[in-house]
Amino acid sequence: MTNILHERLAHTLAATDFPSLGEKYEGKVRDCYVDAATGRRTIIVTDRLSAFDQIVGTIPFKGQVLNQIAQHWFEQTADIAPNHVLAVPDPNVMVGTECVPLRAEFVMRGYLTGVTSTSIWRAYERGERTFCGHALADGMRKNERLREPILTPSTKAEKGDHDVSVSKDQLLAMGAVTPEHFERAEAIAYALFARGQKLSAERGLILVDTKYEMGLSPDGDIVVIDEIHTPDSSRYWFAEDYEARFSRGEEPRSLDKELVRRHLAEEHGYVGDGPPPPLSDAIRIAAAERYIEIFELCTGRTFVPDASEDPAARIAANLEVPGHAR
């Protein structure tokens, strides 16, 4: 696999351009095309990597991994809440029902951790004992399990801006979400997180924290959209040595993009201000290996990469985009 990853470094999917699919909305990682006539959203998961709310580079096969992990978890949680998925016609593509997103992200946390300035650990380290309306006990240590999972909503920042963690009361006072919608979304978030932690534990993983995005379907139902329990939206640790490492004051072994965050913060002092430093090939490959490993751990399946030299051409062919030949 290492040789394939090296070869793929020069052929990552950094951007897409398929105007015939509908109006384009470009996120940090996903390029979304909305067809108003059919009410469908085509989500193309690129290989872009976001850290500290900035695009810091591309990672081989990252889009395929994220898309297929999201597909797996949407299937595993469909009994808890409806989701937007209609089809997965390509390793990098998910087609879903177009929904109206709720103007908040629903962040679930199970541990006192994080490296960003807005993380729950940084707030605790500064002496804060209330985070997003939740009281935190004195005497806790970094990476310690919280007494119970907590929901810490955040505002949805525009591209290039930073999300802001807020309490339920603050979110409602802002008028971002109605009380009725928040109550339903809150119940879904807690249930999804419980399912995610349970199934992850069965695979030897700890689902540390995650974020959910939800929207209103054309019928007015709240549905889960975008992604779920992927390494981009979630933090995973290995369960087998968590307790031992925690007792020694060591960082848990992680399976997420925390590797890149730590590299940028500790090696370059970069935490999101200004242009990011370029990622080395070694870091890009190490990150790709982490993404692939978590796919295999989460799903129990071997990752089979589609090593097309031109992933954009493959996507065009699978979506039957006019004017594109593979």
Short mmCIF file of C-alpha atoms in Angstrom, two decimals:
data_model
loop_
_atom_site.label_atom_id
_atom_site.label_comp_id
_atom_site.label_asym_id
_atom_site.label_seq_id
_atom_site.Cartn_x
_atom_site.Cartn_y
_atom_site.Cartn_z
CA MET A 1 0.00 0.00 0.00
CA THR A 2 2.91 2.38 0.70
CA ASN A 3 3.97 2.32 -2.96
CA ILE A 4 0.40 3.08 -4.04
CA LEU A 5 0.26 6.00 -1.62
CA HIS A 6 3.52 7.40 -2.97
CA GLU A 7 2.18 7.17 -6.52
CA ARG A 8 -1.07 8.82 -5.48
CA LEU A 9 0.64 11.89 -3.99
CA ALA A 10 0.66 13.48 -7.45
CA HIS A 11 -2.91 12.46 -8.28
CA THR A 12 -5.06 13.57 -5.36
CA LEU A 13 -8.50 15.09 -5.88
CA ALA A 14 -8.05 18.72 -4.87
CA ALA A 15 -11.02 20.28 -6.70
CA THR A 16 -13.93 19.48 -9.02
CA ASP A 17 -15.78 21.35 -11.75
CA PHE A 18 -19.05 19.77 -12.90
CA PRO A 19 -21.50 22.63 -13.56
CA SER A 20 -24.03 20.29 -15.20
CA LEU A 21 -24.66 18.69 -11.79
CA GLY A 22 -26.18 21.91 -10.45
CA GLU A 23 -25.20 24.95 -8.44
CA LYS A 24 -21.87 24.43 -6.72
CA TYR A 25 -21.20 25.03 -3.02
CA GLU A 26 -17.58 24.48 -2.03
CA GLY A 27 -16.89 23.52 1.57
CA LYS A 28 -13.58 22.89 3.27
CA VAL A 29 -13.52 19.27 2.11
CA ARG A 30 -16.69 18.61 0.11
CA ASP A 31 -17.81 20.05 -3.21
CA CYS A 32 -21.60 20.01 -3.30
CA TYR A 33 -23.77 20.38 -6.37
CA VAL A 34 -27.47 21.10 -5.91
CA ASP A 35 -29.98 20.34 -8.66
CA ALA A 36 -33.05 22.39 -7.81
CA ALA A 37 -35.14 20.55 -10.40
CA THR A 38 -34.65 17.12 -8.82
CA GLY A 39 -34.12 18.19 -5.20
CA ARG A 40 -30.87 16.26 -5.06
CA ARG A 41 -27.48 17.19 -3.69
CA THR A 42 -24.39 15.51 -5.15
CA ILE A 43 -21.58 15.53 -2.59
CA ILE A 44 -18.09 14.92 -3.93
CA VAL A 45 -15.63 14.27 -1.11
CA THR A 46 -12.25 15.63 -2.18
CA ASP A 47 -8.84 14.78 -0.74
CA ARG A 48 -8.50 18.23 0.84
CA LEU A 49 -7.54 18.24 4.52
CA SER A 50 -8.94 20.86 6.88
CA ALA A 51 -7.21 21.67 10.17
CA PHE A 52 -7.65 24.71 12.39
CA ASP A 53 -10.48 25.73 10.02
CA GLN A 54 -8.01 26.05 7.12
CA ILE A 55 -7.24 23.90 4.07
CA VAL A 56 -3.72 22.65 4.75
CA GLY A 57 -3.16 20.24 1.83
CA THR A 58 -4.37 16.99 0.27
CA ILE A 59 -4.10 13.40 1.50
CA PRO A 60 -4.09 10.38 -0.87
CA PHE A 61 -7.41 8.47 -0.94
CA LYS A 62 -8.80 10.60 1.89
CA GLY A 63 -12.01 11.38 -0.02
CA GLN A 64 -12.69 7.72 -0.74
CA VAL A 65 -12.10 6.79 2.89
CA LEU A 66 -14.35 9.53 4.27
CA ASN A 67 -17.17 8.84 1.84
CA GLN A 68 -17.18 5.12 2.49
CA ILE A 69 -16.90 5.46 6.27
CA ALA A 70 -19.84 7.88 6.20
CA GLN A 71 -21.82 5.38 4.11
CA HIS A 72 -21.05 2.66 6.66
CA TRP A 73 -22.16 4.73 9.65
CA PHE A 74 -25.28 6.06 7.94
CA GLU A 75 -26.28 2.43 7.39
CA GLN A 76 -25.46 1.52 11.02
CA THR A 77 -27.57 4.35 12.46
CA ALA A 78 -30.54 4.52 10.07
CA ASP A 79 -32.81 3.07 12.75
CA ILE A 80 -32.02 5.98 15.10
CA ALA A 81 -32.66 8.84 12.71
CA PRO A 82 -33.33 9.26 8.99
CA ASN A 83 -30.46 10.50 6.85
CA HIS A 84 -30.15 12.18 3.49
CA VAL A 85 -28.49 9.32 1.54
CA LEU A 86 -30.04 8.23 -1.76
CA ALA A 87 -27.09 6.59 -3.56
CA VAL A 88 -23.30 6.16 -3.57
CA PRO A 89 -22.44 5.98 -7.29
CA ASP A 90 -18.67 6.46 -6.92
CA PRO A 91 -16.06 5.90 -4.18
CA ASN A 92 -15.87 9.69 -3.65
CA VAL A 93 -19.53 10.55 -4.22
CA MET A 94 -22.73 10.49 -2.19
CA VAL A 95 -26.07 11.63 -3.61
CA GLY A 96 -28.60 12.81 -1.09
CA THR A 97 -31.89 14.60 -0.66
CA GLU A 98 -31.41 18.37 -0.57
CA CYS A 99 -32.23 19.60 2.93
CA VAL A 100 -32.22 22.96 4.70
CA PRO A 101 -29.30 22.74 7.18
CA LEU A 102 -29.88 23.72 10.78
CA ARG A 103 -27.69 26.70 11.60
CA ALA A 104 -25.60 24.87 14.17
CA GLU A 105 -23.29 21.91 14.52
CA PHE A 106 -24.12 19.41 17.24
CA VAL A 107 -20.84 18.48 18.90
CA MET A 108 -20.78 15.54 21.31
CA ARG A 109 -17.86 15.15 23.71
CA GLY A 110 -16.99 12.21 25.94
CA TYR A 111 -13.53 13.26 27.14
CA LEU A 112 -11.67 16.35 28.34
CA THR A 113 -9.29 16.80 25.43
CA GLY A 114 -8.31 18.87 22.40
CA VAL A 115 -5.42 20.96 21.06
CA THR A 116 -7.13 23.99 19.51
CA SER A 117 -7.61 27.23 21.41
CA THR A 118 -11.40 26.64 21.38
CA SER A 119 -11.26 23.05 22.69
CA ILE A 120 -12.80 21.97 25.97
CA TRP A 121 -9.35 21.10 27.36
CA ARG A 122 -7.90 24.55 26.59
CA ALA A 123 -10.90 26.16 28.29
CA TYR A 124 -10.42 23.91 31.34
CA GLU A 125 -6.68 24.63 31.38
CA ARG A 126 -7.47 28.36 31.51
CA GLY A 127 -9.49 27.74 34.66
CA GLU A 128 -12.98 27.67 33.16
CA ARG A 129 -15.29 25.21 34.93
CA THR A 130 -18.35 25.73 32.75
CA PHE A 131 -18.23 24.81 29.07
CA CYS A 132 -21.23 25.44 26.82
CA GLY A 133 -23.48 25.45 29.89
CA HIS A 134 -22.06 22.21 31.36
CA ALA A 135 -20.37 22.24 34.78
CA LEU A 136 -16.95 20.56 34.91
CA ALA A 137 -15.46 19.11 38.08
CA ASP A 138 -12.22 20.40 39.58
CA GLY A 139 -9.10 18.26 39.51
CA MET A 140 -9.56 16.68 36.12
CA ARG A 141 -6.64 15.84 33.83
CA LYS A 142 -6.22 16.12 30.11
CA ASN A 143 -7.80 13.20 28.18
CA GLU A 144 -9.88 12.13 31.20
CA ARG A 145 -13.33 10.72 30.56
CA LEU A 146 -16.18 13.06 31.42
CA ARG A 147 -18.76 11.85 33.93
CA GLU A 148 -21.19 11.59 31.01
CA PRO A 149 -21.17 12.71 27.37
CA ILE A 150 -22.16 16.31 26.80
CA LEU A 151 -23.58 18.22 23.85
CA THR A 152 -21.64 21.41 23.09
CA PRO A 153 -23.22 23.11 20.07
CA SER A 154 -21.24 25.42 17.83
CA THR A 155 -22.13 28.09 15.34
CA LYS A 156 -21.53 27.25 11.69
CA ALA A 157 -18.74 29.49 10.44
CA GLU A 158 -18.35 30.65 6.87
CA LYS A 159 -15.36 29.24 4.99
CA GLY A 160 -12.20 30.76 6.44
CA ASP A 161 -13.82 31.74 9.74
CA HIS A 162 -13.81 29.83 13.03
CA ASP A 163 -16.70 27.95 14.60
CA VAL A 164 -17.69 29.20 18.06
CA SER A 165 -18.82 26.85 20.83
CA VAL A 166 -21.97 28.06 22.59
CA SER A 167 -24.47 26.83 25.13
CA LYS A 168 -27.99 25.73 24.28
CA ASP A 169 -29.36 28.94 25.77
CA GLN A 170 -26.95 31.08 23.75
CA LEU A 171 -27.82 29.24 20.54
CA LEU A 172 -31.54 29.70 21.10
CA ALA A 173 -31.06 33.37 22.04
CA MET A 174 -29.25 33.88 18.73
CA GLY A 175 -32.29 32.49 16.92
CA ALA A 176 -30.08 30.02 15.07
CA VAL A 177 -32.37 27.07 15.84
CA THR A 178 -35.93 26.87 17.14
CA PRO A 179 -36.48 25.22 20.54
CA GLU A 180 -38.46 22.40 18.88
CA HIS A 181 -35.76 21.67 16.34
CA PHE A 182 -33.05 21.83 18.99
CA GLU A 183 -34.87 19.36 21.24
CA ARG A 184 -35.20 16.83 18.43
CA ALA A 185 -31.63 17.34 17.18
CA GLU A 186 -30.30 17.05 20.74
CA ALA A 187 -32.04 13.68 21.24
CA ILE A 188 -30.67 12.43 17.91
CA ALA A 189 -27.13 13.57 18.75
CA TYR A 190 -27.08 11.77 22.11
CA ALA A 191 -28.50 8.58 20.57
CA LEU A 192 -26.07 8.61 17.63
CA PHE A 193 -23.10 9.17 19.93
CA ALA A 194 -24.16 6.31 22.19
CA ARG A 195 -24.46 3.99 19.19
CA GLY A 196 -21.13 5.20 17.81
CA GLN A 197 -19.34 4.64 21.13
CA LYS A 198 -20.87 1.17 21.54
CA LEU A 199 -19.99 -0.08 18.06
CA SER A 200 -16.54 1.53 18.19
CA ALA A 201 -15.81 -0.19 21.51
CA GLU A 202 -16.66 -3.52 19.91
CA ARG A 203 -13.93 -2.77 17.36
CA GLY A 204 -11.34 -1.77 19.99
CA LEU A 205 -11.81 1.97 19.55
CA ILE A 206 -12.94 4.86 21.71
CA LEU A 207 -15.15 7.41 19.96
CA VAL A 208 -13.90 10.43 21.89
CA ASP A 209 -15.93 13.23 20.33
CA THR A 210 -17.73 14.01 17.12
CA LYS A 211 -19.96 16.52 15.41
CA TYR A 212 -23.27 16.01 13.64
CA GLU A 213 -24.92 18.17 11.04
CA MET A 214 -28.66 18.01 10.61
CA GLY A 215 -31.20 19.55 8.31
CA LEU A 216 -34.87 19.74 7.47
CA SER A 217 -36.04 17.43 4.70
CA PRO A 218 -38.67 18.55 2.16
CA ASP A 219 -41.23 16.87 4.46
CA GLY A 220 -40.05 18.91 7.44
CA ASP A 221 -38.33 16.03 9.24
CA ILE A 222 -34.96 16.49 10.90
CA VAL A 223 -32.44 14.25 9.14
CA VAL A 224 -28.71 13.64 9.53
CA ILE A 225 -26.73 15.14 6.65
CA ASP A 226 -23.17 15.64 5.38
CA GLU A 227 -21.08 12.97 7.15
CA ILE A 228 -21.09 10.89 10.30
CA HIS A 229 -18.34 9.40 12.52
CA THR A 230 -15.58 9.98 9.96
CA PRO A 231 -12.00 10.84 10.98
CA ASP A 232 -12.69 14.43 9.88
CA SER A 233 -15.70 14.90 12.14
CA SER A 234 -14.62 12.60 14.96
CA ARG A 235 -11.71 11.80 17.25
CA TYR A 236 -10.85 8.13 17.82
CA TRP A 237 -8.42 6.56 20.29
CA PHE A 238 -7.28 2.96 20.67
CA ALA A 239 -9.03 1.44 23.68
CA GLU A 240 -6.48 -1.25 24.56
CA ASP A 241 -3.84 1.04 26.05
CA TYR A 242 -5.86 4.17 26.85
CA GLU A 243 -5.93 3.59 30.62
CA ALA A 244 -2.22 2.76 30.84
CA ARG A 245 -1.18 5.77 28.79
CA PHE A 246 -3.55 8.06 30.69
CA SER A 247 -2.14 6.92 34.03
CA ARG A 248 1.38 7.76 32.79
CA GLY A 249 0.29 11.16 31.53
CA GLU A 250 0.91 10.17 27.90
CA GLU A 251 -1.24 11.13 24.94
CA PRO A 252 -3.62 8.37 23.77
CA ARG A 253 -2.87 6.64 20.51
CA SER A 254 -5.19 8.32 18.04
CA LEU A 255 -6.70 7.42 14.70
CA ASP A 256 -7.72 10.74 13.20
CA LYS A 257 -6.31 13.92 11.72
CA GLU A 258 -4.98 14.88 15.16
CA LEU A 259 -1.66 13.64 13.75
CA VAL A 260 -1.63 16.55 11.31
CA ARG A 261 -2.91 19.07 13.86
CA ARG A 262 -0.13 18.15 16.27
CA HIS A 263 2.48 18.25 13.51
CA LEU A 264 1.42 21.75 12.47
CA ALA A 265 1.12 23.03 16.03
CA GLU A 266 4.21 21.43 17.55
CA GLU A 267 6.62 21.44 14.59
CA HIS A 268 5.60 24.71 12.95
CA GLY A 269 3.71 26.63 15.64
CA TYR A 270 0.77 26.87 13.25
CA VAL A 271 -2.72 27.03 14.76
CA GLY A 272 -4.70 28.56 11.91
CA ASP A 273 -3.37 32.09 11.53
CA GLY A 274 -2.09 32.95 8.06
CA PRO A 275 -1.13 30.56 5.25
CA PRO A 276 -0.38 27.03 6.47
CA PRO A 277 3.11 25.52 5.99
CA PRO A 278 3.29 22.84 3.28
CA LEU A 279 2.81 19.25 4.42
CA SER A 280 5.72 16.92 3.72
CA ASP A 281 5.19 13.75 1.72
CA ALA A 282 5.95 11.75 4.87
CA ILE A 283 3.18 13.45 6.84
CA ARG A 284 0.74 13.12 3.94
CA ILE A 285 1.42 9.38 3.66
CA ALA A 286 1.26 8.88 7.44
CA ALA A 287 -2.11 10.65 7.49
CA ALA A 288 -3.37 8.50 4.59
CA GLU A 289 -2.35 5.36 6.45
CA ARG A 290 -4.28 6.57 9.51
CA TYR A 291 -7.39 7.22 7.44
CA ILE A 292 -7.19 3.79 5.80
CA GLU A 293 -6.59 2.07 9.13
CA ILE A 294 -9.63 3.64 10.72
CA PHE A 295 -11.75 2.65 7.71
CA GLU A 296 -10.73 -0.96 8.21
CA LEU A 297 -11.22 -0.84 11.99
CA CYS A 298 -14.61 0.87 11.79
CA THR A 299 -16.05 -1.26 9.02
CA GLY A 300 -14.24 -4.57 9.42
CA ARG A 301 -13.49 -4.48 5.69
CA THR A 302 -10.23 -4.19 3.78
CA PHE A 303 -9.88 -0.84 2.05
CA VAL A 304 -9.75 -1.28 -1.72
CA PRO A 305 -8.42 1.92 -3.31
CA ASP A 306 -9.54 3.04 -6.73
CA ALA A 307 -6.17 4.16 -8.02
CA SER A 308 -7.39 5.92 -11.16
CA GLU A 309 -4.73 8.36 -12.30
CA ASP A 310 -7.43 10.95 -12.88
CA PRO A 311 -10.09 10.63 -10.15
CA ALA A 312 -12.09 13.54 -11.59
CA ALA A 313 -12.46 11.68 -14.90
CA ARG A 314 -13.59 8.53 -13.09
CA ILE A 315 -16.18 10.49 -11.14
CA ALA A 316 -17.45 12.12 -14.34
CA ALA A 317 -17.85 8.72 -15.96
CA ASN A 318 -19.66 7.20 -12.98
CA LEU A 319 -22.01 10.18 -12.75
CA GLU A 320 -22.43 10.28 -16.54
CA VAL A 321 -21.50 13.95 -16.62
CA PRO A 322 -22.00 15.34 -20.16
CA GLY A 323 -18.86 16.47 -21.92
CA HIS A 324 -16.45 14.42 -19.79
CA ALA A 325 -14.81 11.31 -21.14
CA ARG A 326 -12.77 8.95 -19.04
#
